[in-house]
Amino acid sequence: MSPNADSIITHIKKAYQACCPEGFTQQPDTVEGILEILQDIRDNAQFSPIERFVGHLVVDSNVPQHLVKELQVWGRKNIKQFDKLLNDIKQVFSEKSLISDSYLLVKIQPSGKKSKSNQFQLSAWLIPDVQNYQPEMEQGYKQLYVSDSLDDTFTLDDIPNILDSLLDQSDEYPLRNLTLEFFLPYELLSHPVDRWIKEEYGYQESIGKKYRVSVRAYERLDKKYRSKNEFLWREKWQKVKQACKCRETFVFSQNHNIETLRNLLDEAVGLILTKFPESTKKDSIFSVLLITATPVAICLRQELKTVETQDENLIDFLEYCILELPESVRKKRLDASQDKDDHIGHHLSLVWEDPERLTPDAEYFYSLPQSVS
């Protein structure tokens, strides 16, 4: 491990601290020192501190792949129930990633009138701490003010100003890692909501640079959709929560036709799309996500001039843990200079469909379809 240690010492120390007893204060400066201390620690856990240390490094997506592979080989030879160790650590990572995070849910609902096909009704809810979110008990969320009447309708161009007000209202509460989720008709999931501008202290920038911003299909709130797809949707989401890497469960699509994609997504958990299939409407992709109950997708809204670099950037996502994607996409957006439109960060749509966090008014919330007797 030593030849690789200098470049990843932060992650090695993080793994070390995770394996030490609470209140343990020794902080060695070298990998050798870390291994000596871990070898001397005695506890009653199923896996030794050294074994847990190796497991943490294998699971950490920031550790170089060549080192991860070496550790995996060592672990399978020397650690009994190595796969169980990795799954236990992934579960802890998954639970920690959810602690105290805050969410702003914005539902953009078609007005229902054919004469107003470009008009939408808006609703918004703030979840200050997702751990306390119990919509079935009407607890853990605040409905935010949108307008004086629930019947008011708006165009997509109106929404950035309304969003300003929603974020101002949210500032009244202590928040952590605020995520913005927009529920849209599936035909609009490629709309660049992450590029809506927010001004703060005289500085303007797109909301996708400051917040984790994702889009969700409004249709998934419908009881008919959920009664047909609830089990498969939750089954796929369980794989997301296992914190595995995208490469293990995602489809990476550069030139698949829509029928091939539909077949591949029948079992896949997620999709990374470098370009929309030719001779196919964009919304067909999102139709397929609905049909297959696929919960996660990263879609490039337009092809860039530097196609080779573009694809390399998207391939990078395959090495991330799935649960890291919202923050990883935010960082890509942050890296995109406002005066350079030909940057991948300006054109990413992140679909993130958590069946355990829907709007408070969703029908069939927490209700699973009954099996037919």
mmCIF file of C-alpha atoms in Angstrom:
data_model
loop_
_atom_site.group_PDB
_atom_site.id
_atom_site.type_symbol
_atom_site.label_atom_id
_atom_site.label_comp_id
_atom_site.label_asym_id
_atom_site.label_seq_id
_atom_site.Cartn_x
_atom_site.Cartn_y
_atom_site.Cartn_z
ATOM 1 C CA MET A 1 0.000 0.000 0.000
ATOM 2 C CA SER A 2 2.853 2.387 0.753
ATOM 3 C CA PRO A 3 3.775 3.456 -2.842
ATOM 4 C CA ASN A 4 0.239 4.787 -3.322
ATOM 5 C CA ALA A 5 -0.171 6.280 0.130
ATOM 6 C CA ASP A 6 0.990 9.865 -0.372
ATOM 7 C CA SER A 7 -1.766 10.777 -2.839
ATOM 8 C CA ILE A 8 -4.604 9.311 -0.765
ATOM 9 C CA ILE A 9 -3.432 9.927 2.813
ATOM 10 C CA THR A 10 -6.617 11.874 3.644
ATOM 11 C CA HIS A 11 -8.800 8.893 2.747
ATOM 12 C CA ILE A 12 -6.479 6.486 4.569
ATOM 13 C CA LYS A 13 -6.764 8.573 7.739
ATOM 14 C CA LYS A 14 -10.532 8.739 7.322
ATOM 15 C CA ALA A 15 -10.691 4.937 7.101
ATOM 16 C CA TYR A 16 -8.399 4.668 10.140
ATOM 17 C CA GLN A 17 -10.607 6.956 12.243
ATOM 18 C CA ALA A 18 -13.695 4.944 11.271
ATOM 19 C CA CYS A 19 -12.065 1.803 12.684
ATOM 20 C CA CYS A 20 -10.857 3.268 16.000
ATOM 21 C CA PRO A 21 -12.874 3.104 19.238
ATOM 22 C CA GLU A 22 -14.818 6.238 20.171
ATOM 23 C CA GLY A 23 -12.558 8.751 21.931
ATOM 24 C CA PHE A 24 -9.356 7.165 20.579
ATOM 25 C CA THR A 25 -6.787 9.966 20.195
ATOM 26 C CA GLN A 26 -3.668 8.436 18.606
ATOM 27 C CA GLN A 27 -3.087 9.957 15.139
ATOM 28 C CA PRO A 28 -0.094 8.339 13.389
ATOM 29 C CA ASP A 29 1.455 10.113 10.401
ATOM 30 C CA THR A 30 2.354 7.061 8.320
ATOM 31 C CA VAL A 31 0.518 4.076 6.895
ATOM 32 C CA GLU A 32 2.888 1.793 8.800
ATOM 33 C CA GLY A 33 1.975 3.575 12.040
ATOM 34 C CA ILE A 34 -1.732 3.230 11.275
ATOM 35 C CA LEU A 35 -1.420 -0.505 10.649
ATOM 36 C CA GLU A 36 0.591 -1.027 13.866
ATOM 37 C CA ILE A 37 -2.027 0.725 15.982
ATOM 38 C CA LEU A 38 -4.960 -1.038 14.341
ATOM 39 C CA GLN A 39 -3.244 -4.394 14.905
ATOM 40 C CA ASP A 40 -2.981 -3.659 18.638
ATOM 41 C CA ILE A 41 -6.622 -2.613 19.100
ATOM 42 C CA ARG A 42 -8.794 -5.316 20.645
ATOM 43 C CA ASP A 43 -12.588 -5.278 20.421
ATOM 44 C CA ASN A 44 -15.463 -7.756 20.178
ATOM 45 C CA ALA A 45 -16.617 -6.826 16.668
ATOM 46 C CA GLN A 46 -17.112 -9.552 14.052
ATOM 47 C CA PHE A 47 -14.330 -8.039 11.919
ATOM 48 C CA SER A 48 -10.985 -6.848 13.260
ATOM 49 C CA PRO A 49 -9.937 -3.172 12.960
ATOM 50 C CA ILE A 50 -7.463 -4.111 10.201
ATOM 51 C CA GLU A 51 -10.191 -5.922 8.270
ATOM 52 C CA ARG A 52 -12.596 -2.977 8.665
ATOM 53 C CA PHE A 53 -9.819 -0.605 7.553
ATOM 54 C CA VAL A 54 -9.358 -2.555 4.316
ATOM 55 C CA GLY A 55 -13.131 -2.623 3.795
ATOM 56 C CA HIS A 56 -13.458 1.141 4.182
ATOM 57 C CA LEU A 57 -10.740 1.742 1.584
ATOM 58 C CA VAL A 58 -12.384 -0.651 -0.898
ATOM 59 C CA VAL A 59 -15.767 1.078 -0.525
ATOM 60 C CA ASP A 60 -14.400 4.656 -0.714
ATOM 61 C CA SER A 61 -14.831 5.798 -4.340
ATOM 62 C CA ASN A 62 -12.034 8.380 -3.906
ATOM 63 C CA VAL A 63 -9.404 5.642 -3.552
ATOM 64 C CA PRO A 64 -7.651 4.872 -6.890
ATOM 65 C CA GLN A 65 -9.059 1.843 -8.684
ATOM 66 C CA HIS A 66 -5.733 0.009 -8.962
ATOM 67 C CA LEU A 67 -5.358 0.121 -5.183
ATOM 68 C CA VAL A 68 -8.975 -0.937 -4.641
ATOM 69 C CA LYS A 69 -8.403 -4.006 -6.846
ATOM 70 C CA GLU A 70 -5.256 -4.959 -4.904
ATOM 71 C CA LEU A 71 -7.122 -4.645 -1.615
ATOM 72 C CA GLN A 72 -10.054 -6.673 -2.959
ATOM 73 C CA VAL A 73 -7.689 -9.517 -3.910
ATOM 74 C CA TRP A 74 -6.072 -9.384 -0.460
ATOM 75 C CA GLY A 75 -9.458 -9.202 1.274
ATOM 76 C CA ARG A 76 -10.907 -12.215 -0.512
ATOM 77 C CA LYS A 77 -7.844 -14.274 0.428
ATOM 78 C CA ASN A 78 -7.539 -13.152 4.042
ATOM 79 C CA ILE A 79 -10.939 -12.025 5.348
ATOM 80 C CA LYS A 80 -13.754 -14.473 5.999
ATOM 81 C CA GLN A 81 -17.144 -13.183 4.791
ATOM 82 C CA PHE A 82 -15.422 -10.338 2.940
ATOM 83 C CA ASP A 83 -18.591 -9.527 0.959
ATOM 84 C CA LYS A 84 -20.595 -9.188 4.188
ATOM 85 C CA LEU A 85 -17.980 -6.767 5.542
ATOM 86 C CA LEU A 86 -18.283 -4.595 2.426
ATOM 87 C CA ASN A 87 -22.085 -4.647 2.564
ATOM 88 C CA ASP A 88 -22.058 -3.663 6.255
ATOM 89 C CA ILE A 89 -19.797 -0.691 5.540
ATOM 90 C CA LYS A 90 -21.881 0.369 2.519
ATOM 91 C CA GLN A 91 -25.007 0.328 4.667
ATOM 92 C CA VAL A 92 -23.351 2.607 7.242
ATOM 93 C CA PHE A 93 -22.263 4.960 4.445
ATOM 94 C CA SER A 94 -25.827 4.985 3.116
ATOM 95 C CA GLU A 95 -27.359 5.825 6.503
ATOM 96 C CA LYS A 96 -24.834 8.585 7.221
ATOM 97 C CA SER A 97 -25.469 10.191 3.841
ATOM 98 C CA LEU A 98 -29.108 10.772 4.806
ATOM 99 C CA ILE A 99 -28.579 12.284 8.261
ATOM 100 C CA SER A 100 -30.127 15.728 8.616
ATOM 101 C CA ASP A 101 -30.145 16.579 4.905
ATOM 102 C CA SER A 102 -32.707 19.196 3.866
ATOM 103 C CA TYR A 103 -34.965 19.162 0.799
ATOM 104 C CA LEU A 104 -37.074 21.634 -1.112
ATOM 105 C CA LEU A 105 -39.719 19.817 -3.154
ATOM 106 C CA VAL A 106 -41.297 21.821 -5.988
ATOM 107 C CA LYS A 107 -44.207 20.263 -7.866
ATOM 108 C CA ILE A 108 -44.835 21.712 -11.331
ATOM 109 C CA GLN A 109 -48.209 20.330 -12.349
ATOM 110 C CA PRO A 110 -49.917 20.773 -15.739
ATOM 111 C CA SER A 111 -52.924 23.070 -15.420
ATOM 112 C CA GLY A 112 -55.165 20.464 -17.067
ATOM 113 C CA LYS A 113 -56.657 22.922 -19.535
ATOM 114 C CA LYS A 114 -55.873 22.310 -23.213
ATOM 115 C CA SER A 115 -56.037 26.040 -23.868
ATOM 116 C CA LYS A 116 -53.249 26.497 -21.317
ATOM 117 C CA SER A 117 -50.874 23.703 -22.280
ATOM 118 C CA ASN A 118 -47.880 25.839 -21.322
ATOM 119 C CA GLN A 119 -49.368 26.797 -17.941
ATOM 120 C CA PHE A 120 -48.607 25.034 -14.666
ATOM 121 C CA GLN A 121 -49.796 25.016 -11.073
ATOM 122 C CA LEU A 122 -47.086 25.150 -8.433
ATOM 123 C CA SER A 123 -46.789 23.705 -4.949
ATOM 124 C CA ALA A 124 -43.709 23.652 -2.716
ATOM 125 C CA TRP A 125 -42.683 22.044 0.549
ATOM 126 C CA LEU A 126 -39.555 22.421 2.665
ATOM 127 C CA ILE A 127 -38.172 19.447 4.598
ATOM 128 C CA PRO A 128 -35.682 20.915 7.110
ATOM 129 C CA ASP A 129 -34.494 17.473 8.279
ATOM 130 C CA VAL A 130 -35.322 14.456 6.137
ATOM 131 C CA GLN A 131 -34.978 12.143 9.141
ATOM 132 C CA ASN A 132 -38.077 13.787 10.634
ATOM 133 C CA TYR A 133 -40.139 13.667 7.429
ATOM 134 C CA GLN A 134 -43.417 11.842 8.164
ATOM 135 C CA PRO A 135 -45.958 13.160 5.660
ATOM 136 C CA GLU A 136 -48.518 10.514 6.600
ATOM 137 C CA MET A 137 -48.518 12.126 10.084
ATOM 138 C CA GLU A 138 -48.311 15.640 8.588
ATOM 139 C CA GLN A 139 -44.971 16.120 10.327
ATOM 140 C CA GLY A 140 -41.480 17.178 9.308
ATOM 141 C CA TYR A 141 -42.274 19.617 6.508
ATOM 142 C CA LYS A 142 -43.480 23.165 5.862
ATOM 143 C CA GLN A 143 -45.704 24.120 2.957
ATOM 144 C CA LEU A 144 -44.302 27.279 1.394
ATOM 145 C CA TYR A 145 -46.230 30.220 -0.019
ATOM 146 C CA VAL A 146 -46.447 30.285 -3.813
ATOM 147 C CA SER A 147 -49.383 32.614 -4.548
ATOM 148 C CA ASP A 148 -52.689 33.789 -3.083
ATOM 149 C CA SER A 149 -54.753 31.187 -4.937
ATOM 150 C CA LEU A 150 -54.165 27.480 -5.531
ATOM 151 C CA ASP A 151 -55.748 27.963 -8.956
ATOM 152 C CA ASP A 152 -53.086 30.422 -10.146
ATOM 153 C CA THR A 153 -51.078 29.167 -13.105
ATOM 154 C CA PHE A 154 -47.604 30.026 -14.338
ATOM 155 C CA THR A 155 -45.306 29.493 -17.295
ATOM 156 C CA LEU A 156 -41.876 27.923 -16.934
ATOM 157 C CA ASP A 157 -40.394 31.389 -17.400
ATOM 158 C CA ASP A 158 -42.274 32.584 -14.295
ATOM 159 C CA ILE A 159 -40.817 29.939 -12.029
ATOM 160 C CA PRO A 160 -37.299 31.350 -11.385
ATOM 161 C CA ASN A 161 -38.818 34.422 -9.679
ATOM 162 C CA ILE A 162 -41.113 32.207 -7.608
ATOM 163 C CA LEU A 163 -38.145 30.012 -6.725
ATOM 164 C CA ASP A 164 -36.371 33.098 -5.363
ATOM 165 C CA SER A 165 -39.256 33.553 -2.941
ATOM 166 C CA LEU A 166 -39.246 29.877 -1.965
ATOM 167 C CA LEU A 167 -35.534 29.966 -1.158
ATOM 168 C CA ASP A 168 -35.986 33.169 0.839
ATOM 169 C CA GLN A 169 -38.720 31.473 2.876
ATOM 170 C CA SER A 170 -36.444 28.470 3.387
ATOM 171 C CA ASP A 171 -33.767 30.707 4.915
ATOM 172 C CA GLU A 172 -35.960 31.016 8.008
ATOM 173 C CA TYR A 173 -35.063 27.436 8.983
ATOM 174 C CA PRO A 174 -31.720 25.793 9.881
ATOM 175 C CA LEU A 175 -30.836 23.666 6.861
ATOM 176 C CA ARG A 176 -28.044 21.268 5.917
ATOM 177 C CA ASN A 177 -27.016 20.240 2.388
ATOM 178 C CA LEU A 178 -30.182 21.634 0.816
ATOM 179 C CA THR A 179 -31.310 19.633 -2.218
ATOM 180 C CA LEU A 180 -33.839 21.014 -4.716
ATOM 181 C CA GLU A 181 -36.120 18.446 -6.361
ATOM 182 C CA PHE A 182 -38.420 19.502 -9.202
ATOM 183 C CA PHE A 183 -41.367 17.253 -10.040
ATOM 184 C CA LEU A 184 -42.121 17.867 -13.722
ATOM 185 C CA PRO A 185 -44.183 16.200 -16.455
ATOM 186 C CA TYR A 186 -41.878 13.539 -17.906
ATOM 187 C CA GLU A 187 -41.740 15.402 -21.249
ATOM 188 C CA LEU A 188 -39.927 18.236 -19.446
ATOM 189 C CA LEU A 189 -37.309 16.282 -17.508
ATOM 190 C CA SER A 190 -34.593 17.638 -19.804
ATOM 191 C CA HIS A 191 -35.620 21.237 -19.085
ATOM 192 C CA PRO A 192 -32.532 23.016 -17.661
ATOM 193 C CA VAL A 193 -33.977 23.873 -14.233
ATOM 194 C CA ASP A 194 -30.457 23.690 -12.774
ATOM 195 C CA ARG A 195 -29.557 26.787 -14.844
ATOM 196 C CA TRP A 196 -32.219 29.011 -13.332
ATOM 197 C CA ILE A 197 -30.485 32.039 -11.873
ATOM 198 C CA LYS A 198 -30.491 33.025 -8.210
ATOM 199 C CA GLU A 199 -29.062 36.368 -7.045
ATOM 200 C CA GLU A 200 -27.511 36.558 -3.590
ATOM 201 C CA TYR A 201 -25.720 39.603 -2.177
ATOM 202 C CA GLY A 202 -25.528 41.054 -5.687
ATOM 203 C CA TYR A 203 -23.940 37.915 -7.168
ATOM 204 C CA GLN A 204 -25.803 35.863 -9.752
ATOM 205 C CA GLU A 205 -25.259 32.190 -10.457
ATOM 206 C CA SER A 206 -27.263 29.167 -11.489
ATOM 207 C CA ILE A 207 -28.932 27.240 -8.672
ATOM 208 C CA GLY A 208 -27.200 24.031 -9.770
ATOM 209 C CA LYS A 209 -23.854 25.430 -8.639
ATOM 210 C CA LYS A 210 -24.917 26.015 -5.031
ATOM 211 C CA TYR A 211 -27.518 23.302 -4.489
ATOM 212 C CA ARG A 212 -27.921 19.677 -5.447
ATOM 213 C CA VAL A 213 -30.623 19.941 -8.104
ATOM 214 C CA SER A 214 -32.497 16.976 -9.557
ATOM 215 C CA VAL A 215 -35.602 16.405 -11.643
ATOM 216 C CA ARG A 216 -38.348 13.888 -11.006
ATOM 217 C CA ALA A 217 -41.327 12.678 -13.020
ATOM 218 C CA TYR A 218 -44.605 14.150 -11.824
ATOM 219 C CA GLU A 219 -46.296 10.982 -13.099
ATOM 220 C CA ARG A 220 -44.654 8.896 -10.353
ATOM 221 C CA LEU A 221 -46.904 10.631 -7.828
ATOM 222 C CA ASP A 222 -49.977 9.127 -9.483
ATOM 223 C CA LYS A 223 -51.590 6.177 -7.698
ATOM 224 C CA LYS A 224 -52.075 4.249 -10.956
ATOM 225 C CA TYR A 225 -48.390 4.441 -11.776
ATOM 226 C CA ARG A 226 -47.393 3.421 -8.270
ATOM 227 C CA SER A 227 -49.818 0.528 -8.051
ATOM 228 C CA LYS A 228 -48.228 -0.981 -11.175
ATOM 229 C CA ASN A 229 -44.574 -0.154 -10.509
ATOM 230 C CA GLU A 230 -44.121 0.214 -6.756
ATOM 231 C CA PHE A 231 -42.392 -3.121 -6.110
ATOM 232 C CA LEU A 232 -39.916 -2.862 -8.981
ATOM 233 C CA TRP A 233 -39.184 0.788 -8.184
ATOM 234 C CA ARG A 234 -38.424 0.001 -4.541
ATOM 235 C CA GLU A 235 -36.438 -3.091 -5.477
ATOM 236 C CA LYS A 236 -34.179 -0.998 -7.707
ATOM 237 C CA TRP A 237 -33.918 1.734 -5.056
ATOM 238 C CA GLN A 238 -32.667 -0.826 -2.534
ATOM 239 C CA LYS A 239 -29.702 -1.407 -4.862
ATOM 240 C CA VAL A 240 -29.083 2.349 -4.897
ATOM 241 C CA LYS A 241 -29.018 2.361 -1.092
ATOM 242 C CA GLN A 242 -26.474 -0.446 -1.027
ATOM 243 C CA ALA A 243 -23.982 2.214 -2.124
ATOM 244 C CA CYS A 244 -22.485 0.181 -4.954
ATOM 245 C CA LYS A 245 -20.589 1.855 -7.770
ATOM 246 C CA CYS A 246 -22.434 2.972 -10.876
ATOM 247 C CA ARG A 247 -20.356 0.679 -13.084
ATOM 248 C CA GLU A 248 -21.947 -2.360 -11.428
ATOM 249 C CA THR A 249 -25.600 -1.499 -12.106
ATOM 250 C CA PHE A 250 -25.782 1.307 -14.714
ATOM 251 C CA VAL A 251 -26.217 1.349 -18.464
ATOM 252 C CA PHE A 252 -23.734 3.651 -20.209
ATOM 253 C CA SER A 253 -25.324 4.642 -23.509
ATOM 254 C CA GLN A 254 -23.544 6.393 -26.368
ATOM 255 C CA ASN A 255 -25.540 5.189 -29.368
ATOM 256 C CA HIS A 256 -28.206 2.686 -28.286
ATOM 257 C CA ASN A 257 -31.559 2.898 -30.011
ATOM 258 C CA ILE A 258 -34.630 3.344 -27.832
ATOM 259 C CA GLU A 259 -35.716 -0.313 -28.002
ATOM 260 C CA THR A 260 -32.294 -1.565 -26.937
ATOM 261 C CA LEU A 261 -32.241 0.908 -24.068
ATOM 262 C CA ARG A 262 -35.647 -0.238 -22.920
ATOM 263 C CA ASN A 263 -34.400 -3.845 -22.791
ATOM 264 C CA LEU A 264 -31.183 -2.940 -20.961
ATOM 265 C CA LEU A 265 -33.053 -0.873 -18.367
ATOM 266 C CA ASP A 266 -35.377 -3.734 -17.549
ATOM 267 C CA GLU A 267 -32.942 -4.741 -14.798
ATOM 268 C CA ALA A 268 -30.474 -1.844 -14.593
ATOM 269 C CA VAL A 269 -30.680 0.627 -11.713
ATOM 270 C CA GLY A 270 -29.544 3.671 -13.660
ATOM 271 C CA LEU A 271 -28.604 5.250 -16.976
ATOM 272 C CA ILE A 272 -25.820 7.548 -18.134
ATOM 273 C CA LEU A 273 -26.791 8.992 -21.511
ATOM 274 C CA THR A 274 -24.181 10.774 -23.630
ATOM 275 C CA LYS A 275 -26.627 11.675 -26.398
ATOM 276 C CA PHE A 276 -30.309 11.205 -27.107
ATOM 277 C CA PRO A 277 -30.947 8.538 -29.778
ATOM 278 C CA GLU A 278 -31.346 9.939 -33.272
ATOM 279 C CA SER A 279 -34.822 9.954 -34.815
ATOM 280 C CA THR A 280 -36.292 9.664 -31.317
ATOM 281 C CA LYS A 281 -37.980 12.381 -29.305
ATOM 282 C CA LYS A 282 -36.180 13.289 -26.111
ATOM 283 C CA ASP A 283 -39.159 12.464 -23.963
ATOM 284 C CA SER A 284 -39.053 8.834 -25.185
ATOM 285 C CA ILE A 285 -36.028 8.291 -22.966
ATOM 286 C CA PHE A 286 -37.984 9.481 -19.940
ATOM 287 C CA SER A 287 -40.928 7.306 -20.960
ATOM 288 C CA VAL A 288 -38.593 4.319 -20.787
ATOM 289 C CA LEU A 289 -37.375 5.355 -17.332
ATOM 290 C CA LEU A 290 -41.009 5.354 -16.185
ATOM 291 C CA ILE A 291 -41.877 2.029 -17.819
ATOM 292 C CA THR A 292 -38.848 0.278 -16.308
ATOM 293 C CA ALA A 293 -39.148 2.084 -12.926
ATOM 294 C CA THR A 294 -35.507 3.119 -13.278
ATOM 295 C CA PRO A 295 -34.750 5.560 -10.438
ATOM 296 C CA VAL A 296 -31.492 7.266 -11.513
ATOM 297 C CA ALA A 297 -30.252 8.826 -14.738
ATOM 298 C CA ILE A 298 -27.680 11.374 -15.861
ATOM 299 C CA CYS A 299 -28.532 12.771 -19.289
ATOM 300 C CA LEU A 300 -26.486 15.140 -21.401
ATOM 301 C CA ARG A 301 -29.006 17.602 -22.838
ATOM 302 C CA GLN A 302 -26.938 18.534 -25.875
ATOM 303 C CA GLU A 303 -23.864 17.192 -27.606
ATOM 304 C CA LEU A 304 -20.764 19.305 -27.068
ATOM 305 C CA LYS A 305 -18.116 20.288 -29.605
ATOM 306 C CA THR A 306 -15.438 18.231 -27.836
ATOM 307 C CA VAL A 307 -17.274 14.907 -27.951
ATOM 308 C CA GLU A 308 -14.272 12.856 -26.815
ATOM 309 C CA THR A 309 -13.738 14.960 -23.670
ATOM 310 C CA GLN A 310 -17.471 14.996 -23.066
ATOM 311 C CA ASP A 311 -17.665 11.186 -23.025
ATOM 312 C CA GLU A 312 -14.594 10.906 -20.791
ATOM 313 C CA ASN A 313 -16.265 13.204 -18.258
ATOM 314 C CA LEU A 314 -19.404 11.095 -18.272
ATOM 315 C CA ILE A 315 -17.452 7.843 -17.994
ATOM 316 C CA ASP A 316 -15.940 9.226 -14.779
ATOM 317 C CA PHE A 317 -19.372 8.957 -13.141
ATOM 318 C CA LEU A 318 -19.209 5.155 -13.481
ATOM 319 C CA GLU A 319 -16.527 5.026 -10.790
ATOM 320 C CA TYR A 320 -18.632 6.891 -8.220
ATOM 321 C CA CYS A 321 -20.789 5.328 -5.550
ATOM 322 C CA ILE A 322 -24.400 5.880 -6.688
ATOM 323 C CA LEU A 323 -25.280 7.878 -3.569
ATOM 324 C CA GLU A 324 -22.497 10.336 -4.394
ATOM 325 C CA LEU A 325 -24.018 11.320 -7.751
ATOM 326 C CA PRO A 326 -26.091 14.353 -6.627
ATOM 327 C CA GLU A 327 -23.000 15.998 -5.118
ATOM 328 C CA SER A 328 -20.738 14.881 -7.986
ATOM 329 C CA VAL A 329 -23.106 16.436 -10.537
ATOM 330 C CA ARG A 330 -23.243 19.637 -8.482
ATOM 331 C CA LYS A 331 -19.447 19.848 -8.595
ATOM 332 C CA LYS A 332 -19.467 19.394 -12.380
ATOM 333 C CA ARG A 333 -21.924 22.264 -12.613
ATOM 334 C CA LEU A 334 -19.770 24.353 -10.283
ATOM 335 C CA ASP A 335 -16.737 23.782 -12.532
ATOM 336 C CA ALA A 336 -18.617 25.152 -15.552
ATOM 337 C CA SER A 337 -17.542 28.736 -16.179
ATOM 338 C CA GLN A 338 -20.516 30.992 -16.831
ATOM 339 C CA ASP A 339 -18.902 32.432 -19.979
ATOM 340 C CA LYS A 340 -18.166 28.992 -21.509
ATOM 341 C CA ASP A 341 -21.334 27.305 -22.674
ATOM 342 C CA ASP A 342 -19.457 24.311 -24.134
ATOM 343 C CA HIS A 343 -18.879 22.703 -20.720
ATOM 344 C CA ILE A 344 -20.532 19.487 -19.632
ATOM 345 C CA GLY A 345 -21.578 21.048 -16.310
ATOM 346 C CA HIS A 346 -24.010 23.375 -18.102
ATOM 347 C CA HIS A 347 -25.939 20.549 -19.749
ATOM 348 C CA LEU A 348 -26.507 17.748 -17.233
ATOM 349 C CA SER A 349 -29.964 16.640 -16.105
ATOM 350 C CA LEU A 350 -29.976 14.415 -13.025
ATOM 351 C CA VAL A 351 -33.034 12.218 -12.540
ATOM 352 C CA TRP A 352 -33.182 11.073 -8.903
ATOM 353 C CA GLU A 353 -36.345 9.153 -7.985
ATOM 354 C CA ASP A 354 -36.428 8.167 -4.311
ATOM 355 C CA PRO A 355 -39.696 6.264 -3.677
ATOM 356 C CA GLU A 356 -39.325 6.945 0.041
ATOM 357 C CA ARG A 357 -39.472 10.735 -0.402
ATOM 358 C CA LEU A 358 -42.441 12.001 -2.358
ATOM 359 C CA THR A 359 -44.507 15.152 -1.976
ATOM 360 C CA PRO A 360 -46.794 15.258 1.098
ATOM 361 C CA ASP A 361 -49.903 15.251 -1.112
ATOM 362 C CA ALA A 362 -48.871 12.152 -3.090
ATOM 363 C CA GLU A 363 -51.532 9.479 -3.381
ATOM 364 C CA TYR A 364 -50.660 5.959 -2.229
ATOM 365 C CA PHE A 365 -47.863 7.404 -0.092
ATOM 366 C CA TYR A 366 -46.237 4.539 1.813
ATOM 367 C CA SER A 367 -48.968 2.262 0.479
ATOM 368 C CA LEU A 368 -47.823 -0.815 -1.426
ATOM 369 C CA PRO A 369 -50.078 -2.569 -3.945
ATOM 370 C CA GLN A 370 -51.785 -5.608 -2.483
ATOM 371 C CA SER A 371 -51.055 -8.988 -4.032
ATOM 372 C CA VAL A 372 -53.924 -10.655 -5.811
ATOM 373 C CA SER A 373 -55.236 -13.677 -3.935
#
